[in-house]
Short mmCIF file of C-alpha atoms in Angstrom, two decimals:
data_model
loop_
_atom_site.label_atom_id
_atom_site.label_comp_id
_atom_site.label_asym_id
_atom_site.label_seq_id
_atom_site.Cartn_x
_atom_site.Cartn_y
_atom_site.Cartn_z
CA UNK A 4 0.21 0.03 0.05
CA UNK A 5 2.94 2.29 0.72
CA UNK A 6 4.80 1.69 -2.44
CA UNK A 7 1.66 2.38 -4.40
CA UNK A 8 0.84 5.67 -2.48
CA UNK A 9 4.33 6.67 -3.78
CA UNK A 10 3.89 5.56 -7.49
CA UNK A 11 0.40 7.97 -6.92
CA UNK A 12 1.99 10.89 -5.51
CA UNK A 13 5.33 10.63 -8.39
CA UNK A 14 2.21 10.53 -10.85
CA UNK A 15 0.65 13.36 -9.44
CA UNK A 16 3.95 15.66 -9.90
CA UNK A 17 4.83 13.82 -13.40
CA UNK A 18 1.58 15.16 -14.26
CA UNK A 19 2.20 18.73 -12.74
CA UNK A 20 5.50 18.86 -14.60
CA UNK A 21 3.62 18.11 -18.04
CA UNK A 22 1.20 21.02 -17.36
CA UNK A 23 4.12 23.47 -16.88
CA UNK A 24 6.11 21.98 -19.55
CA UNK A 25 3.02 22.53 -22.04
CA UNK A 26 3.58 26.47 -20.83
CA UNK A 27 7.18 26.98 -22.08
CA UNK A 28 7.78 24.34 -25.06
CA UNK A 29 5.68 22.40 -27.99
CA UNK A 30 2.99 19.88 -26.59
CA UNK A 31 1.74 16.83 -28.89
CA UNK A 32 -1.21 14.90 -27.56
CA UNK A 33 -3.36 12.11 -28.69
CA UNK A 34 -6.27 10.24 -27.75
CA UNK A 35 -8.89 7.31 -28.40
CA UNK A 36 -12.00 6.15 -27.37
CA UNK A 37 -14.67 3.22 -28.18
CA UNK A 38 -18.61 3.53 -26.92
CA UNK A 39 -21.35 1.37 -26.73
CA UNK A 40 -25.08 2.10 -25.26
CA UNK A 41 -28.51 2.25 -25.69
CA UNK A 42 -30.72 5.35 -27.26
CA UNK A 43 -34.47 5.16 -26.57
CA UNK A 44 -35.07 7.83 -29.38
CA UNK A 45 -32.50 7.66 -32.24
CA UNK A 46 -34.36 9.98 -34.77
CA UNK A 47 -35.90 12.51 -31.75
CA UNK A 48 -39.35 11.20 -32.79
CA UNK A 49 -42.83 11.38 -31.09
CA UNK A 50 -43.77 8.46 -29.08
CA UNK A 51 -46.64 7.77 -30.59
CA UNK A 52 -48.66 8.03 -34.52
CA UNK A 53 -51.59 10.17 -33.14
CA UNK A 54 -50.78 13.87 -31.78
CA UNK A 55 -52.12 16.86 -31.46
CA UNK A 56 -50.58 20.08 -32.94
CA UNK A 57 -51.82 23.69 -32.82
CA UNK A 58 -53.99 25.05 -35.97
CA UNK A 59 -54.03 21.51 -37.40
CA UNK A 60 -55.37 19.74 -34.88
CA UNK A 61 -55.27 15.36 -34.33
CA UNK A 62 -52.35 14.24 -36.80
CA UNK A 63 -51.14 10.56 -38.09
CA UNK A 64 -47.54 11.02 -37.73
CA UNK A 65 -45.62 8.65 -40.31
CA UNK A 66 -43.50 5.77 -39.23
CA UNK A 67 -40.34 7.98 -40.22
CA UNK A 68 -41.49 10.66 -37.51
CA UNK A 69 -41.65 8.00 -34.78
CA UNK A 70 -39.40 7.25 -32.19
CA UNK A 71 -37.01 4.97 -32.86
CA UNK A 72 -35.27 2.52 -30.31
CA UNK A 73 -31.76 1.00 -30.99
CA UNK A 74 -28.29 -0.03 -29.56
CA UNK A 75 -25.30 1.79 -30.79
CA UNK A 76 -21.33 1.53 -30.97
CA UNK A 77 -19.46 4.28 -31.73
CA UNK A 78 -15.22 5.08 -31.80
CA UNK A 79 -14.16 8.56 -31.55
CA UNK A 80 -10.16 9.96 -31.82
CA UNK A 81 -8.40 13.42 -31.63
CA UNK A 82 -5.00 15.34 -31.45
CA UNK A 83 -4.26 18.93 -30.04
CA UNK A 84 -0.91 20.78 -30.24
CA UNK A 85 0.11 23.85 -27.90
CA UNK A 86 2.84 25.99 -27.81
CA UNK A 87 4.04 28.69 -25.66
CA UNK A 88 4.09 32.54 -27.06
CA UNK A 89 5.51 33.92 -23.78
CA UNK A 90 5.46 33.06 -20.09
CA UNK A 91 1.83 32.48 -19.16
CA UNK A 92 0.45 32.43 -22.80
CA UNK A 93 -0.17 29.59 -24.75
CA UNK A 94 -1.94 29.30 -27.87
CA UNK A 95 -3.46 25.84 -28.79
CA UNK A 96 -5.31 23.89 -31.26
CA UNK A 97 -6.61 20.66 -32.49
CA UNK A 98 -8.85 18.24 -34.46
CA UNK A 99 -11.37 15.48 -33.40
CA UNK A 100 -13.26 12.87 -35.07
CA UNK A 101 -16.00 10.11 -34.60
CA UNK A 102 -18.54 7.69 -36.04
CA UNK A 103 -21.42 6.20 -34.36
CA UNK A 104 -23.55 2.91 -35.93
CA UNK A 105 -26.79 1.40 -34.66
CA UNK A 106 -27.99 -1.93 -34.86
CA UNK A 107 -32.01 -1.63 -35.46
CA UNK A 108 -32.68 -1.55 -39.23
CA UNK A 109 -34.34 1.71 -39.40
CA UNK A 110 -31.79 3.23 -37.19
CA UNK A 111 -29.40 2.69 -39.88
CA UNK A 112 -30.72 5.87 -41.56
CA UNK A 113 -29.00 7.73 -38.09
CA UNK A 114 -25.66 6.35 -38.41
CA UNK A 115 -23.40 9.26 -37.85
CA UNK A 116 -20.01 11.05 -38.40
CA UNK A 117 -18.62 13.90 -37.07
CA UNK A 118 -15.41 16.08 -37.28
CA UNK A 119 -14.30 19.40 -36.04
CA UNK A 120 -10.89 21.82 -35.71
CA UNK A 121 -10.52 24.10 -32.56
CA UNK A 122 -8.01 27.07 -31.85
CA UNK A 123 -7.35 29.34 -28.70
CA UNK A 124 -5.21 31.58 -26.77
CA UNK A 125 -4.77 30.96 -22.77
CA UNK A 126 -3.33 32.33 -20.11
CA UNK A 127 -2.22 31.60 -16.84
CA UNK A 128 -1.51 33.72 -13.87
CA UNK A 129 0.86 33.50 -11.23
CA UNK A 130 -2.25 32.51 -8.76
CA UNK A 131 -2.97 29.59 -10.65
CA UNK A 132 -5.96 30.95 -12.64
CA UNK A 133 -6.47 29.98 -16.11
CA UNK A 134 -8.36 31.95 -18.66
CA UNK A 135 -9.12 30.65 -22.27
CA UNK A 136 -10.83 32.21 -25.31
CA UNK A 137 -11.57 29.77 -28.20
CA UNK A 138 -13.18 29.45 -31.44
CA UNK A 139 -14.27 26.18 -33.26
CA UNK A 140 -15.65 24.61 -36.34
CA UNK A 141 -17.71 21.29 -36.55
CA UNK A 142 -19.86 19.41 -39.12
CA UNK A 143 -22.23 16.30 -38.96
CA UNK A 144 -22.82 14.19 -41.70
CA UNK A 145 -25.75 11.67 -41.29
CA UNK A 146 -25.74 8.38 -43.38
CA UNK A 147 -22.76 9.90 -45.54
CA UNK A 148 -24.83 13.30 -45.93
CA UNK A 149 -23.92 17.04 -44.89
CA UNK A 150 -26.30 18.04 -42.11
CA UNK A 151 -25.30 20.27 -39.80
CA UNK A 152 -22.52 23.07 -39.67
CA UNK A 153 -21.78 24.72 -35.85
CA UNK A 154 -19.16 27.71 -35.39
CA UNK A 155 -18.56 28.47 -32.19
CA UNK A 156 -16.35 30.90 -29.76
CA UNK A 157 -15.96 29.97 -26.18
CA UNK A 158 -14.51 31.47 -22.82
CA UNK A 159 -13.41 29.76 -19.75
CA UNK A 160 -12.84 30.93 -16.24
CA UNK A 161 -10.81 28.33 -14.31
CA UNK A 162 -9.91 29.00 -10.41
CA UNK A 163 -8.66 27.47 -7.63
CA UNK A 164 -10.93 27.15 -4.81
CA UNK A 165 -8.50 25.08 -2.68
CA UNK A 166 -5.46 23.19 -2.62
CA UNK A 167 -7.52 20.18 -3.70
CA UNK A 168 -10.42 21.94 -5.65
CA UNK A 169 -11.00 24.49 -8.36
CA UNK A 170 -13.81 25.74 -10.09
CA UNK A 171 -14.80 26.41 -13.96
CA UNK A 172 -17.03 29.14 -15.53
CA UNK A 173 -17.62 28.85 -18.80
CA UNK A 174 -19.85 30.86 -21.86
CA UNK A 175 -20.11 29.87 -24.97
CA UNK A 176 -22.14 31.26 -28.34
CA UNK A 177 -22.69 28.95 -31.56
CA UNK A 178 -24.59 29.42 -34.76
CA UNK A 179 -25.89 26.27 -36.08
CA UNK A 180 -26.70 25.96 -40.03
CA UNK A 181 -28.35 22.90 -41.37
CA UNK A 182 -28.55 21.30 -44.74
CA UNK A 183 -31.18 21.33 -47.21
CA UNK A 184 -34.82 21.02 -46.22
CA UNK A 185 -33.70 21.31 -42.49
CA UNK A 186 -32.52 24.68 -43.10
CA UNK A 187 -35.86 25.80 -41.22
CA UNK A 188 -33.86 24.93 -38.04
CA UNK A 189 -31.39 27.37 -38.36
CA UNK A 190 -30.25 28.72 -35.06
CA UNK A 191 -28.07 30.73 -32.64
CA UNK A 192 -27.27 29.08 -29.54
CA UNK A 193 -25.82 30.99 -26.41
CA UNK A 194 -24.85 28.74 -23.33
CA UNK A 195 -23.31 28.73 -20.19
CA UNK A 196 -21.72 25.82 -17.36
CA UNK A 197 -20.10 25.46 -14.43
CA UNK A 198 -17.25 22.28 -13.44
CA UNK A 199 -16.17 21.91 -9.80
CA UNK A 200 -13.22 19.53 -9.29
CA UNK A 201 -11.93 17.93 -5.97
CA UNK A 202 -8.76 15.56 -6.36
CA UNK A 203 -8.26 13.30 -3.13
CA UNK A 204 -4.90 12.34 -1.93
CA UNK A 205 -5.61 8.68 -2.32
CA UNK A 206 -4.44 5.77 -4.14
CA UNK A 207 -5.47 5.55 -7.48
CA UNK A 208 -5.68 9.56 -7.73
CA UNK A 209 -9.34 10.14 -8.19
CA UNK A 210 -10.87 13.35 -9.25
CA UNK A 211 -14.44 13.99 -8.70
CA UNK A 212 -16.34 16.35 -11.05
CA UNK A 213 -20.00 18.21 -10.61
CA UNK A 214 -21.29 20.11 -13.63
CA UNK A 215 -24.11 22.41 -14.71
CA UNK A 216 -24.93 23.70 -18.02
CA UNK A 217 -27.63 25.92 -19.33
CA UNK A 218 -28.15 26.94 -23.08
CA UNK A 219 -30.33 28.40 -25.45
CA UNK A 220 -31.23 27.60 -29.38
CA UNK A 221 -32.87 31.15 -30.83
CA UNK A 222 -34.45 30.00 -34.10
CA UNK A 223 -32.79 32.26 -36.66
CA UNK A 224 -36.14 31.24 -39.57
CA UNK A 225 -38.90 33.36 -37.81
CA UNK A 226 -39.81 29.91 -35.99
CA UNK A 227 -39.86 30.76 -32.62
CA UNK A 228 -41.54 27.00 -32.22
CA UNK A 229 -38.45 25.57 -32.92
CA UNK A 230 -36.53 27.24 -30.34
CA UNK A 231 -35.37 24.81 -27.41
CA UNK A 232 -33.79 25.60 -23.82
CA UNK A 233 -31.46 23.15 -23.09
CA UNK A 234 -29.85 21.90 -19.45
CA UNK A 235 -27.70 19.25 -18.22
CA UNK A 236 -26.42 18.13 -15.15
CA UNK A 237 -23.48 15.40 -14.92
CA UNK A 238 -21.05 13.82 -12.22
CA UNK A 239 -17.98 11.86 -12.69
CA UNK A 240 -14.88 10.17 -11.35
CA UNK A 241 -11.61 9.83 -12.70
CA UNK A 242 -8.99 7.88 -11.52
CA UNK A 243 -5.70 6.03 -12.26
CA UNK A 244 -5.56 2.16 -11.34
CA UNK A 245 -2.35 1.75 -12.96
CA UNK A 246 0.76 4.04 -13.84
CA UNK A 247 -0.36 5.84 -16.71
CA UNK A 248 -3.89 4.18 -17.37
CA UNK A 249 -6.74 6.59 -16.67
CA UNK A 250 -10.15 5.64 -16.22
CA UNK A 251 -13.58 7.91 -16.35
CA UNK A 252 -17.01 6.62 -14.69
CA UNK A 253 -19.76 9.34 -15.30
CA UNK A 254 -23.74 10.00 -14.99
CA UNK A 255 -25.35 12.57 -17.13
CA UNK A 256 -28.56 14.06 -17.72
CA UNK A 257 -29.86 16.60 -20.62
CA UNK A 258 -33.37 17.85 -21.46
CA UNK A 259 -34.13 19.90 -24.34
CA UNK A 260 -37.69 20.75 -24.63
CA UNK A 261 -38.95 22.67 -27.37
CA UNK A 262 -40.67 25.82 -26.90
CA UNK A 263 -43.18 24.88 -29.39
CA UNK A 264 -45.35 28.59 -29.27
CA UNK A 265 -45.95 29.60 -32.32
CA UNK A 266 -49.48 30.03 -33.13
CA UNK A 267 -48.68 30.69 -36.83
CA UNK A 268 -46.56 28.12 -37.81
CA UNK A 269 -46.39 24.11 -36.82
CA UNK A 270 -43.37 21.99 -36.91
CA UNK A 271 -42.61 20.02 -39.86
CA UNK A 272 -39.51 18.28 -38.80
CA UNK A 273 -38.03 16.61 -41.86
CA UNK A 274 -36.12 13.27 -41.68
CA UNK A 275 -32.72 13.88 -39.92
#
């Protein structure tokens, strides 16, 4: 037990050294992941064929607009780069991508491919506060067809609360542009988040995280019924069961109800 504790402390010191080195010389990082799970509503469809809509009243939804559940599997990966301009200032950038496939027959129409690039500038103060400003661009393909593009800007500020705790406040804004008939859903999306982290001086170096986020999609096509609020919470823990091995466990919940307040229009969502 004493040996494991010593290894954990050494790894923690090495991590701190790597952080400081990234602020004084170029650094490359890469990551990869695999995922699997069950999606109860792959297509964002309604739960039953018969629904009530404003103005139109009772409507029968075609099978393509009804909820589809499916198991899924995915792979993803990315690279990042950072370069110190001068003490405290670091420019960074990177790229990532991923694929997600579904098992159910009808759900194959919602197989996803995505990629994104990002860049930004960070500044760390002597008091270990970290301020970052970044730009990002992402593309989403649906069954090999272009579906959506997102351009965004983000600002976040991380501050130490104690030697083992930190708090990060973030603000984001994005412009979302859909392809083809789905352009009726084009929106601007501001949002914010708060993340609390706590490290424990114990074996496996666990770091606990709690986060909450809130955002809103403001429709740009005079369709307020397609605007939606997005609220999310998550909790997780990252730990190192072996030297240079990192594991992550997390639970999250996100709700995104549509406003549905328009009296002049009814929603005719195209197949995604």
